[in-house]
Coordinates of C-alpha atoms in Angstrom, one line a residue:
Chain A
K1076 CA 6.0 5.0 19.9
A1077 CA 3.5 1.8 18.8
G1078 CA 3.3 1.6 15.4
V1079 CA 0.0 0.5 13.9
T1080 CA -2.2 -2.4 15.3
Q1081 CA -4.4 -4.5 13.5
T1082 CA -6.7 -7.1 15.0
P1083 CA -7.1 -10.6 14.6
R1084 CA -4.2 -11.6 13.3
Y1085 CA -5.7 -14.7 11.2
L1086 CA -9.5 -15.4 11.1
I1087 CA -11.0 -18.2 8.9
K1088 CA -14.8 -18.2 8.3
T1089 CA -17.3 -19.2 6.6
R1090 CA -19.3 -18.0 3.7
G1091 CA -22.1 -16.2 4.1
Q1092 CA -21.1 -15.0 7.6
Q1093 CA -19.8 -11.5 8.5
V1094 CA -16.8 -10.1 10.2
T1095 CA -15.3 -7.2 11.4
L1096 CA -12.0 -6.0 11.2
S1097 CA -10.1 -3.9 14.0
C1098 CA -7.3 -0.7 13.6
S1099 CA -5.8 1.5 16.0
P1100 CA -3.4 3.6 13.6
I1101 CA -0.3 5.5 15.0
S1102 CA -0.9 7.8 18.4
G1103 CA -1.8 11.5 16.9
H1104 CA -2.7 9.7 13.0
R1105 CA -6.1 11.2 11.9
S1106 CA -5.9 9.7 8.5
V1107 CA -7.0 5.6 8.3
S1108 CA -7.4 3.8 4.9
W1109 CA -8.6 0.2 4.2
Y1110 CA -6.9 -1.9 1.2
Q1111 CA -7.4 -5.4 0.2
Q1112 CA -3.8 -6.8 -1.2
T1113 CA -4.6 -10.3 -3.1
P1114 CA -2.0 -12.0 -5.4
G1115 CA -3.8 -11.4 -8.9
Q1116 CA -5.0 -7.7 -7.8
G1117 CA -2.4 -6.0 -5.9
L1118 CA -3.2 -3.8 -3.0
Q1119 CA -6.8 -2.0 -4.2
F1120 CA -8.3 1.2 -2.4
L1121 CA -11.4 0.5 0.1
F1122 CA -11.7 3.7 2.1
E1123 CA -10.2 6.5 3.7
Y1124 CA -11.1 8.0 6.9
F1125 CA -10.6 11.2 8.5
S1126 CA -11.7 12.8 11.6
E1127 CA -14.9 10.1 11.4
T1128 CA -15.3 10.7 8.2
Q1129 CA -15.1 8.7 5.1
R1130 CA -13.6 10.5 2.9
N1131 CA -12.9 8.4 0.1
K1132 CA -14.6 4.8 -1.1
G1133 CA -12.8 2.4 -3.9
N1134 CA -14.6 0.2 -6.2
F1135 CA -16.1 -2.4 -4.1
P1136 CA -19.9 -3.2 -3.2
G1137 CA -21.9 -2.2 -0.1
R1138 CA -21.0 -5.2 1.9
F1139 CA -17.5 -3.9 2.3
S1140 CA -17.8 -0.9 4.9
G1141 CA -16.4 0.9 7.2
R1142 CA -16.3 3.4 10.5
Q1143 CA -14.1 5.6 12.4
F1144 CA -14.3 6.0 16.1
S1145 CA -13.3 9.6 17.8
N1146 CA -10.0 8.1 19.0
S1147 CA -9.3 8.1 15.4
R1148 CA -9.6 3.7 15.5
S1149 CA -11.3 2.5 12.6
E1150 CA -13.2 -0.9 12.0
M1151 CA -14.2 -2.7 8.5
N1152 CA -16.8 -4.6 7.6
V1153 CA -17.6 -7.5 5.6
S1154 CA -20.9 -8.9 5.2
T1155 CA -22.6 -11.6 3.7
L1156 CA -18.7 -13.3 2.9
E1157 CA -17.9 -14.8 -0.4
L1158 CA -15.0 -17.3 -1.3
G1159 CA -13.4 -13.8 -2.9
D1160 CA -13.2 -12.1 -0.3
S1161 CA -10.2 -14.1 1.3
A1162 CA -7.5 -11.6 1.0
L1163 CA -4.7 -9.6 3.6
Y1164 CA -6.8 -6.2 4.9
L1165 CA -4.4 -3.5 5.2
C1166 CA -4.8 -0.8 7.1
A1167 CA -2.6 2.7 6.4
S1168 CA -2.7 5.3 9.1
S1169 CA -1.1 9.0 7.9
L1170 CA -0.3 12.1 9.9
D1171 CA -0.8 14.6 7.4
P1172 CA -4.9 14.0 5.6
D1173 CA -2.9 14.8 1.8
R1174 CA -0.7 11.5 3.1
G1175 CA 1.8 14.5 2.2
R1176 CA 6.2 13.3 2.3
D1177 CA 5.8 10.6 4.6
G1178 CA 3.0 8.5 3.2
Y1179 CA 0.9 6.2 5.0
T1180 CA 2.4 3.5 7.7
F1181 CA 1.2 0.0 7.6
G1182 CA -0.3 -2.2 9.9
S1183 CA 0.8 -5.6 9.8
G1184 CA -2.9 -6.8 8.3
T1185 CA -5.3 -9.1 8.6
R1186 CA -4.9 -12.3 7.0
L1187 CA -9.2 -13.3 6.0
T1188 CA -9.6 -16.9 4.5
V1189 CA -13.5 -17.9 3.7
V1190 CA -13.8 -21.3 4.0
Chain B
G890 CA -7.3 6.4 -15.7
Q891 CA -4.5 5.9 -13.6
N892 CA -2.8 2.8 -14.7
I893 CA 0.3 2.1 -13.1
D894 CA 2.5 -0.9 -14.6
Q895 CA 5.8 -2.6 -13.2
P896 CA 7.2 -5.8 -13.9
T897 CA 5.8 -8.7 -12.4
E898 CA 9.2 -10.3 -11.3
M899 CA 12.7 -9.2 -11.6
T900 CA 16.4 -11.7 -10.8
A901 CA 19.7 -9.9 -10.0
T902 CA 22.9 -11.0 -7.7
E903 CA 23.8 -9.7 -4.7
G904 CA 26.1 -6.8 -4.5
A905 CA 24.7 -5.7 -7.9
I906 CA 22.8 -3.1 -9.1
V907 CA 18.8 -3.4 -10.3
Q908 CA 16.7 -0.6 -11.7
I909 CA 12.9 -1.2 -11.4
N910 CA 10.6 1.0 -13.9
C911 CA 7.0 2.1 -13.0
T912 CA 5.3 3.6 -15.7
Y913 CA 1.9 5.2 -15.2
Q914 CA -1.0 7.1 -16.8
T915 CA -2.8 9.5 -15.3
S916 CA -4.8 12.6 -15.4
G917 CA -2.8 14.3 -12.4
F918 CA -1.6 13.3 -8.9
N919 CA 1.2 14.9 -5.6
G920 CA 3.7 12.6 -6.2
L921 CA 4.7 9.0 -6.3
F922 CA 5.9 6.2 -3.9
W923 CA 7.9 3.3 -3.5
Y924 CA 7.5 1.2 -0.7
Q925 CA 9.1 -2.4 -0.2
Q926 CA 7.1 -5.4 0.7
H927 CA 8.5 -8.4 2.5
A928 CA 6.7 -11.5 2.5
G929 CA 4.0 -12.0 4.8
E930 CA 4.7 -8.6 6.0
A931 CA 3.6 -4.6 5.5
P932 CA 5.1 -2.7 3.0
T933 CA 7.2 -0.1 4.2
F934 CA 7.9 3.3 2.6
L935 CA 11.2 4.1 1.1
S936 CA 10.8 7.3 -1.1
Y937 CA 8.3 9.8 -2.0
N938 CA 9.2 12.3 -5.4
V939 CA 7.3 15.0 -5.8
L940 CA 9.4 16.9 -8.5
D941 CA 10.8 15.5 -11.6
G942 CA 14.2 14.1 -10.8
L943 CA 16.3 11.8 -9.0
E944 CA 16.4 11.7 -5.1
E945 CA 19.0 9.6 -3.2
K946 CA 18.9 7.8 0.3
G947 CA 21.5 5.3 1.1
R948 CA 21.5 3.0 -1.6
F949 CA 18.1 3.6 -2.3
S950 CA 17.7 6.4 -5.2
S951 CA 14.4 7.2 -6.7
F952 CA 13.4 9.1 -10.2
L953 CA 10.5 10.6 -11.3
S954 CA 9.8 12.4 -15.1
R955 CA 6.3 13.4 -15.4
S956 CA 6.0 14.5 -18.5
K957 CA 7.2 11.0 -19.7
G958 CA 4.7 8.9 -17.4
Y959 CA 7.8 6.9 -15.5
S960 CA 9.8 6.4 -12.5
Y961 CA 12.6 4.1 -11.0
L962 CA 13.9 2.9 -7.7
L963 CA 17.6 2.0 -8.4
L964 CA 19.1 -0.1 -5.5
K965 CA 22.8 -0.5 -5.5
E966 CA 25.2 -2.7 -4.1
L967 CA 22.2 -5.5 -4.0
Q968 CA 22.0 -7.5 -0.1
M969 CA 20.3 -10.8 0.2
K970 CA 17.5 -9.0 2.3
D971 CA 16.6 -6.9 -0.3
S972 CA 14.8 -9.7 -1.5
A973 CA 10.7 -8.7 -1.4
S974 CA 8.5 -6.9 -3.4
Y975 CA 8.5 -3.3 -4.2
L976 CA 5.6 -1.3 -4.8
C977 CA 4.9 2.3 -7.2
A978 CA 2.3 3.9 -5.9
L979 CA 0.5 7.2 -7.1
N980 CA -0.5 10.4 -4.4
R981 CA -3.6 11.4 -6.1
D982 CA -5.8 13.8 -3.8
D983 CA -8.3 11.3 -3.1
K984 CA -6.3 8.3 -2.6
I985 CA -3.0 6.5 -2.9
I986 CA -3.4 4.1 -5.7
F987 CA -0.4 0.8 -6.2
G988 CA 0.4 -0.8 -9.0
K989 CA 1.1 -4.5 -8.0
G990 CA 4.4 -4.4 -7.5
T991 CA 7.7 -6.6 -8.4
R992 CA 8.8 -9.1 -7.0
L993 CA 12.9 -8.6 -7.0
H994 CA 14.8 -12.3 -6.2
I995 CA 18.3 -11.6 -4.9
L996 CA 21.1 -14.5 -6.2
P997 CA 23.8 -15.5 -3.5

């Protein structure tokens, strides 16, 4: 079966712009989470969606937002980009709403560079 | 809080055994994951410990002691392809929290 698909793979944006990243989970997975990965901070939790509802949110400013559609696909948006937003953004899906023993399946990520 | 601590880097020799430790402080969690991440790739699931003790899966084993706030990942018969980052993560009710990972270098 197809894995978690993230688009685009690479993105270069200018400070002040906004960006939308897309994630298609594994078919049947209704839980989608987003993480930001940087060399200094590791994987940091952004938010989690389940059945179109945001269940949890990490400690990121309001410039970071997301949503989930009825087909479980999810998007995240970052407005007013800053240089520090340059990172790998990873989406992960799970069959079990509580993650359970199978944990997450991650997508390959979107590498965002802000210049 | 739920600080998760892992060594930043480790080096081991092909064919040897290496143990990657993870310590944490948290008020509660459902289980502990280990993930492997090769450079430029997505993290992939290795193991999940709910109860104290050792879980073995081929060349990889993972151990958990809730009372000691400690886990380790044991890799046996190291191969060059095991060169990667290894991430310890706590599964809480609200989210999975990751440590910063241990970068493992394998020498021939």
